[in-house]
Amino acid sequence: MRVGIGNDIHRLKEGRTLVLGGVIIPSDKGEEAFSDGDVLIHAIIDALLGATAKGDIGSLFPDTDDKNKGRSSLELLKETLQHTGARIINLDTIIELEKPKLRPYIDKIRESLSDNLSLDIDRISVKAKTAEGLGPIGEGLAIKATAVVLIDN
Ligand code: MG
């Protein structure tokens, strides 16, 4: 068995769409990014690449390559699954965001991850927390995600 960890942080900008795990979350701010900015998927991609020791998201999908511009993160995830051949046992994640409250969307995000990873929803954990008003996350300037994945490759 092998374990991988990944994290990602994006600035939040008014007028951008907030996408988490492929789910659009109603919000006045969304991730500023070269791609669609799905910070949760980016963290999961890095965890998969970490578990298989195949580099990181920046080496696999460089932002200097125009073909990656505005690409759906779910598409990048699909390519990562093919590239790593990862057989996932379970996935645990944390999203750090001041607002909106994510509780009403957690199961929707888990369902989306289940579909996109072909993994039973009972093996997928998504936790959300605020930063208690502290730092750039607490001030609503940024969103961060962390993922840990266990694979049996
Ligand atoms: Mg990112």
CSV table of C-alpha atoms and ligand atoms in Angstrom, one decimal:
chain,number,residue,atom,x,y,z
A,1,MET,CA,0.0,0.0,0.0
A,2,ARG,CA,1.1,3.6,-0.6
A,3,VAL,CA,-0.1,6.9,0.8
A,4,GLY,CA,-0.1,10.3,-0.8
A,5,ILE,CA,-0.7,13.8,0.3
A,6,GLY,CA,-1.7,16.9,-1.7
A,7,ASN,CA,-2.7,20.4,-1.0
A,8,ASP,CA,-3.6,23.6,-2.9
A,9,ILE,CA,-4.5,27.2,-2.3
A,10,HIS,CA,-6.2,29.7,-4.6
A,11,ARG,CA,-7.1,33.3,-4.3
A,12,LEU,CA,-10.8,34.0,-4.2
A,13,LYS,CA,-12.1,36.6,-6.6
A,14,GLU,CA,-15.5,38.2,-7.1
A,15,GLY,CA,-17.3,37.2,-10.2
A,16,ARG,CA,-15.5,33.8,-10.5
A,17,THR,CA,-17.4,30.5,-10.1
A,18,LEU,CA,-16.6,28.5,-7.0
A,19,VAL,CA,-16.1,24.9,-8.0
A,20,LEU,CA,-15.3,22.1,-5.5
A,21,GLY,CA,-15.0,18.5,-6.5
A,22,GLY,CA,-16.8,19.3,-9.8
A,23,VAL,CA,-19.7,20.9,-7.9
A,24,ILE,CA,-20.7,24.5,-8.4
A,25,ILE,CA,-21.2,26.2,-5.0
A,26,PRO,CA,-23.4,29.3,-4.9
A,27,SER,CA,-21.0,32.1,-3.8
A,28,ASP,CA,-20.2,35.7,-4.7
A,29,LYS,CA,-16.5,34.7,-5.0
A,30,GLY,CA,-14.7,31.8,-6.8
A,31,GLU,CA,-11.2,30.6,-7.4
A,32,GLU,CA,-8.9,32.7,-9.4
A,33,ALA,CA,-6.9,30.3,-11.6
A,34,PHE,CA,-5.4,29.3,-15.0
A,35,SER,CA,-7.8,26.3,-15.1
A,36,ASP,CA,-11.3,26.3,-13.5
A,37,GLY,CA,-9.5,26.5,-10.2
A,38,ASP,CA,-11.1,23.5,-8.5
A,39,VAL,CA,-8.8,23.5,-5.5
A,40,LEU,CA,-10.2,20.2,-4.1
A,41,ILE,CA,-9.5,18.3,-7.3
A,42,HIS,CA,-6.0,19.9,-7.5
A,43,ALA,CA,-5.2,18.6,-4.0
A,44,ILE,CA,-6.5,15.1,-4.9
A,45,ILE,CA,-4.4,15.1,-8.1
A,46,ASP,CA,-1.3,15.9,-6.1
A,47,ALA,CA,-2.1,13.2,-3.6
A,48,LEU,CA,-2.5,10.6,-6.4
A,49,LEU,CA,0.8,11.8,-8.0
A,50,GLY,CA,2.4,11.7,-4.5
A,51,ALA,CA,1.3,8.2,-3.7
A,52,THR,CA,2.7,6.9,-7.0
A,53,ALA,CA,5.8,9.2,-6.9
A,54,LYS,CA,5.0,10.6,-10.3
A,55,GLY,CA,5.7,14.3,-9.7
A,56,ASP,CA,3.1,17.0,-9.1
A,57,ILE,CA,0.3,18.7,-10.9
A,58,GLY,CA,2.6,21.5,-12.2
A,59,SER,CA,4.9,19.0,-13.9
A,60,LEU,CA,2.0,17.0,-15.4
A,61,PHE,CA,-0.1,20.0,-16.5
A,62,PRO,CA,2.2,23.0,-16.8
A,63,ASP,CA,0.5,26.4,-16.7
A,64,THR,CA,3.0,27.5,-19.4
A,65,ASP,CA,1.1,25.2,-21.8
A,66,ASP,CA,-1.9,27.0,-23.4
A,67,LYS,CA,-3.7,23.7,-23.9
A,68,ASN,CA,-4.2,23.5,-20.1
A,69,LYS,CA,-5.8,27.0,-20.0
A,70,GLY,CA,-9.4,26.9,-18.7
A,71,ARG,CA,-9.4,23.1,-18.7
A,72,SER,CA,-11.9,21.3,-16.5
A,73,SER,CA,-10.1,19.9,-13.4
A,74,LEU,CA,-12.2,16.8,-13.7
A,75,GLU,CA,-10.6,16.2,-17.1
A,76,LEU,CA,-7.2,16.6,-15.4
A,77,LEU,CA,-8.2,14.1,-12.7
A,78,LYS,CA,-9.3,11.6,-15.3
A,79,GLU,CA,-5.9,11.9,-17.1
A,80,THR,CA,-4.1,11.6,-13.7
A,81,LEU,CA,-6.0,8.4,-12.9
A,82,GLN,CA,-4.9,7.0,-16.3
A,83,HIS,CA,-1.3,8.2,-15.8
A,84,THR,CA,-0.9,6.8,-12.3
A,85,GLY,CA,-3.1,3.7,-12.6
A,86,ALA,CA,-3.9,4.3,-8.9
A,87,ARG,CA,-6.3,1.9,-7.3
A,88,ILE,CA,-7.7,4.0,-4.5
A,89,ILE,CA,-8.7,2.4,-1.1
A,90,ASN,CA,-9.9,5.6,0.5
A,91,LEU,CA,-9.7,9.4,0.3
A,92,ASP,CA,-9.8,11.9,3.1
A,93,THR,CA,-10.0,15.7,2.4
A,94,ILE,CA,-10.3,19.0,4.2
A,95,ILE,CA,-11.5,22.3,2.6
A,96,GLU,CA,-10.6,25.5,4.4
A,97,LEU,CA,-13.0,28.4,3.5
A,98,GLU,CA,-14.5,31.2,5.5
A,99,LYS,CA,-17.8,31.3,3.6
A,100,PRO,CA,-20.2,30.1,2.4
A,101,LYS,CA,-20.8,27.3,4.8
A,102,LEU,CA,-20.2,24.0,2.9
A,103,ARG,CA,-22.3,21.6,5.0
A,104,PRO,CA,-25.3,21.6,2.6
A,105,TYR,CA,-23.0,20.7,-0.3
A,106,ILE,CA,-20.7,18.1,1.3
A,107,ASP,CA,-22.7,15.0,0.1
A,108,LYS,CA,-23.1,16.4,-3.4
A,109,ILE,CA,-19.3,16.9,-3.5
A,110,ARG,CA,-18.7,13.3,-2.2
A,111,GLU,CA,-21.1,12.0,-4.8
A,112,SER,CA,-19.3,13.8,-7.6
A,113,LEU,CA,-15.9,12.5,-6.3
A,114,SER,CA,-17.4,9.0,-6.1
A,115,ASP,CA,-18.5,9.2,-9.8
A,116,ASN,CA,-15.2,10.7,-11.0
A,117,LEU,CA,-13.0,8.4,-9.1
A,118,SER,CA,-15.2,5.3,-9.6
A,119,LEU,CA,-14.9,4.8,-5.8
A,120,ASP,CA,-17.6,3.9,-3.3
A,121,ILE,CA,-18.9,7.0,-1.5
A,122,ASP,CA,-18.4,5.4,1.9
A,123,ARG,CA,-14.6,5.5,1.1
A,124,ILE,CA,-14.7,9.3,0.5
A,125,SER,CA,-14.5,11.9,3.2
A,126,VAL,CA,-14.9,15.6,2.7
A,127,LYS,CA,-14.6,17.9,5.7
A,128,ALA,CA,-15.0,21.7,5.7
A,129,LYS,CA,-13.7,24.2,8.2
A,130,THR,CA,-13.3,27.9,8.6
A,131,ALA,CA,-10.1,29.7,9.7
A,132,GLU,CA,-11.9,31.5,12.5
A,133,GLY,CA,-11.3,34.8,10.8
A,134,LEU,CA,-7.5,34.4,10.8
A,135,GLY,CA,-5.1,35.0,8.0
A,136,PRO,CA,-6.0,35.2,4.2
A,137,ILE,CA,-8.4,32.3,4.4
A,138,GLY,CA,-10.2,33.8,7.4
A,139,GLU,CA,-10.4,37.1,5.6
A,140,GLY,CA,-12.1,35.5,2.7
A,141,LEU,CA,-9.2,36.1,0.3
A,142,ALA,CA,-8.3,32.5,-0.3
A,143,ILE,CA,-9.5,28.9,-0.2
A,144,LYS,CA,-7.3,25.8,0.6
A,145,ALA,CA,-7.8,22.1,0.3
A,146,THR,CA,-5.8,19.1,1.5
A,147,ALA,CA,-6.2,15.5,0.4
A,148,VAL,CA,-4.7,12.2,1.7
A,149,VAL,CA,-5.2,9.1,-0.4
A,150,LEU,CA,-4.4,5.4,0.2
A,151,ILE,CA,-3.8,3.2,-2.8
A,152,ASP,CA,-2.9,-0.5,-3.2
A,153,ASN,CA,-0.6,-0.3,-6.2
B,1,MG,MG,-4.6,24.8,-8.2
